[in-house]
Coordinates of C-alpha atoms in Angstrom, one line a residue:
M1 CA -1.5 -14.8 5.6
E2 CA -0.4 -16.7 8.4
A3 CA 3.4 -16.6 6.8
L4 CA 3.3 -13.1 7.2
K5 CA 2.4 -12.7 10.5
Q6 CA 4.9 -15.2 11.7
K7 CA 7.3 -13.0 9.7
I8 CA 6.4 -10.2 11.6
L9 CA 6.8 -11.5 15.7
K10 CA 10.5 -13.4 14.3
D11 CA 11.5 -10.2 12.5
G12 CA 9.2 -7.1 13.1
R13 CA 10.0 -5.0 16.0
A14 CA 7.0 -2.2 17.9
L15 CA 9.5 0.3 18.4
N16 CA 6.2 1.8 20.4
E17 CA 2.6 2.3 19.9
Q18 CA 2.8 3.8 16.6
V19 CA 5.7 2.7 14.8
L20 CA 6.3 -1.2 13.5
L21 CA 9.6 -1.9 12.0
V22 CA 9.7 -4.4 9.4
D23 CA 12.7 -3.2 7.1
S24 CA 14.5 -6.5 7.6
F25 CA 11.9 -7.8 4.7
L26 CA 9.8 -5.6 3.6
N27 CA 11.7 -1.9 2.9
H28 CA 15.3 -1.8 3.3
Q29 CA 15.8 -5.2 2.6
V30 CA 13.0 -7.8 1.0
D31 CA 11.8 -11.6 1.5
A32 CA 11.9 -12.5 -2.3
K33 CA 10.1 -15.5 -1.1
L34 CA 7.4 -14.1 1.2
M35 CA 7.2 -11.4 -1.3
A36 CA 6.3 -14.0 -3.7
Q37 CA 3.2 -15.1 -1.4
V38 CA 1.8 -12.0 -0.8
G39 CA 2.2 -11.7 -5.0
E40 CA 0.5 -14.9 -4.9
E41 CA -2.1 -13.9 -2.2
F42 CA -3.5 -10.9 -3.7
A43 CA -3.6 -12.6 -7.1
R44 CA -5.6 -14.9 -5.8
L45 CA -8.1 -12.8 -3.8
F46 CA -8.9 -9.9 -6.0
A47 CA -8.5 -12.7 -9.3
N48 CA -12.3 -12.3 -10.1
Q49 CA -12.3 -8.4 -10.0
G50 CA -11.4 -7.4 -13.8
I51 CA -8.3 -6.2 -13.0
T52 CA -6.4 -4.0 -15.7
R53 CA -3.0 -2.6 -14.0
I54 CA -1.5 -2.6 -10.9
M55 CA -0.4 0.7 -8.7
T56 CA 1.4 1.2 -6.0
V57 CA 3.3 4.7 -3.8
E58 CA 7.5 4.2 -4.3
S59 CA 8.9 3.1 -2.5
S60 CA 7.9 0.3 0.0
G61 CA 5.2 -1.2 -2.2
I62 CA 7.1 -1.9 -5.2
A63 CA 8.3 -5.7 -4.2
P64 CA 4.9 -6.6 -3.0
A65 CA 3.1 -4.7 -5.8
A66 CA 5.3 -6.7 -8.2
M67 CA 5.2 -10.0 -7.1
T68 CA 1.0 -9.3 -7.2
A69 CA 2.0 -8.0 -11.5
L70 CA 3.4 -10.9 -12.0
G71 CA 0.6 -13.1 -10.4
M72 CA -2.0 -11.8 -12.1
G73 CA 0.1 -11.2 -15.5
L74 CA -0.3 -7.6 -15.6
P75 CA 1.2 -4.4 -15.7
L76 CA 2.7 -2.1 -12.6
V77 CA 2.6 1.3 -12.5
I78 CA 4.5 3.2 -9.7
M79 CA 3.1 6.7 -8.9
K80 CA 6.3 8.2 -8.0
K81 CA 6.8 11.0 -4.6
S82 CA 7.7 14.5 -6.2
S83 CA 8.3 17.2 -5.0
S84 CA 7.4 19.1 -7.9
R85 CA 5.0 21.2 -7.8
I86 CA 4.7 22.2 -11.7
L87 CA 1.9 19.8 -13.3
S88 CA 2.9 19.2 -17.2
D89 CA 0.2 18.3 -19.5
D90 CA 1.3 14.5 -19.1
T91 CA 1.0 14.1 -15.3
L92 CA -1.5 14.0 -12.7
Q93 CA -0.6 14.8 -9.2
T94 CA -1.7 15.2 -5.6
Q95 CA -1.1 15.7 -2.5
V96 CA -0.1 13.2 0.0
H97 CA 0.5 13.8 3.9
S98 CA 3.3 10.7 4.9
F99 CA 2.4 9.7 8.6
T100 CA 5.5 8.1 9.0
K101 CA 7.7 11.2 7.8
N102 CA 5.0 13.5 9.3
S103 CA 5.2 15.7 6.0
D104 CA 3.3 16.5 3.0
Y105 CA 4.6 15.0 -0.9
Q106 CA 3.2 15.5 -4.6
L107 CA 2.2 11.9 -5.7
T108 CA 2.7 12.0 -9.4
V109 CA 1.8 9.8 -12.5
K110 CA 1.6 10.1 -16.0
R111 CA -1.2 9.7 -18.0
K112 CA 0.2 7.5 -20.6
Y113 CA 0.1 5.1 -17.7
I114 CA -3.5 4.5 -17.1
H115 CA -6.1 4.6 -19.0
P116 CA -10.0 5.9 -18.7
G117 CA -11.7 2.5 -17.8
D118 CA -8.7 0.7 -16.4
R119 CA -9.7 -1.0 -13.4
V120 CA -6.8 -0.4 -11.0
L121 CA -5.8 -2.9 -8.2
V122 CA -3.5 -0.8 -5.4
I123 CA -1.2 -2.6 -3.4
D124 CA 0.9 -0.8 -0.5
D125 CA 3.3 -1.9 2.8
F126 CA 1.4 0.0 5.1
L127 CA -2.2 1.0 5.7
A128 CA -2.6 3.7 8.8
N129 CA -4.7 6.8 8.2
G130 CA -5.1 6.3 4.6
E131 CA -3.7 9.0 3.2
A132 CA -1.7 7.0 0.4
A133 CA -4.3 5.3 -0.7
F134 CA -6.7 8.0 -0.5
G135 CA -4.1 10.0 -3.0
A136 CA -4.0 7.0 -5.4
A137 CA -7.7 6.6 -5.4
R138 CA -7.8 10.4 -6.7
L139 CA -5.3 10.1 -8.9
I140 CA -6.8 6.8 -10.6
E141 CA -9.8 8.3 -10.8
E142 CA -8.6 11.6 -12.4
A143 CA -7.6 9.9 -15.1
G144 CA -10.9 8.0 -15.9
A145 CA -10.2 4.3 -13.9
T146 CA -11.7 2.6 -11.4
V147 CA -10.3 1.5 -8.3
A148 CA -11.4 -2.0 -7.8
G149 CA -9.8 -2.9 -4.6
I150 CA -6.3 -2.1 -2.5
G151 CA -4.5 -4.1 -1.1
I152 CA -2.7 -3.7 2.1
V153 CA 0.0 -6.1 3.6
I154 CA 0.2 -4.5 7.1
E155 CA -2.8 -2.6 8.2
K156 CA -2.2 -1.1 11.6
A157 CA -6.5 -1.5 12.0
F158 CA -5.8 0.3 15.6
Q159 CA -5.9 3.5 13.1
P160 CA -8.9 5.1 10.7
G161 CA -7.6 4.9 7.2
G162 CA -9.4 0.8 6.9
R163 CA -12.4 2.3 8.4
R164 CA -12.5 5.6 6.3
L165 CA -11.7 3.6 2.7
A166 CA -14.0 1.6 3.5
E167 CA -16.8 4.3 4.5
A168 CA -15.7 6.0 1.1
G169 CA -16.4 2.3 -1.1
Y170 CA -13.4 0.8 -1.3
K171 CA -12.5 -2.7 -0.8
V172 CA -9.7 -3.1 0.3
I173 CA -8.1 -6.3 1.7
S174 CA -5.3 -6.8 4.5
L175 CA -3.0 -9.7 4.8
A176 CA -2.0 -8.8 8.5
R177 CA -3.8 -6.5 10.6
V178 CA -2.5 -5.4 14.0
A179 CA -4.6 -4.8 16.6
K180 CA -2.2 -3.2 19.5
M181 CA 1.5 -2.6 20.0
A182 CA 3.4 -1.4 22.3
E183 CA 7.3 -1.6 22.7
N184 CA 8.2 -5.9 21.7
H185 CA 4.5 -6.4 21.4
I186 CA 2.9 -6.6 18.6
E187 CA -1.0 -8.5 18.7
F188 CA -3.3 -9.4 15.3
C189 CA -7.2 -8.7 15.0
D190 CA -8.5 -12.2 15.1

């Protein structure tokens, strides 16, 4: 998505070869117009997948996921990052390792917001190693639903997440795929 790539080049900042700072438009301050375009693009790309529900992991995926849900006329479910290890009867929970924070957290969703037979589109802000997407997929599948697709705003294509998800059989579409980064330098995949 060209508008997203241009925004990354203009306002994003590679701190080093691993960290891309996009807090000025994606995950601290939100460029609502750009997120509306992101949502429209995901809605277009996943239009014929029979999707019944949009899901994301709090909090940085909420803006693009909300715009996607709006564009598709579907409900949005936000999976919570919870430190609780106590499961109640009405929740599903799995452990996920965060690349960004280098720590583990519990990903939680209430059963009443996902149903057997649902076809779920997972939307997230970044894809690096794929841990959040795999955690979301575990919860969706445990609920008896299907992961119909995974939409990623920015993929670090030099990390294994996209490849691992594709090898596991998931349909992954990333709007901007970063091939390489260094301090103040960003290159996209062709």
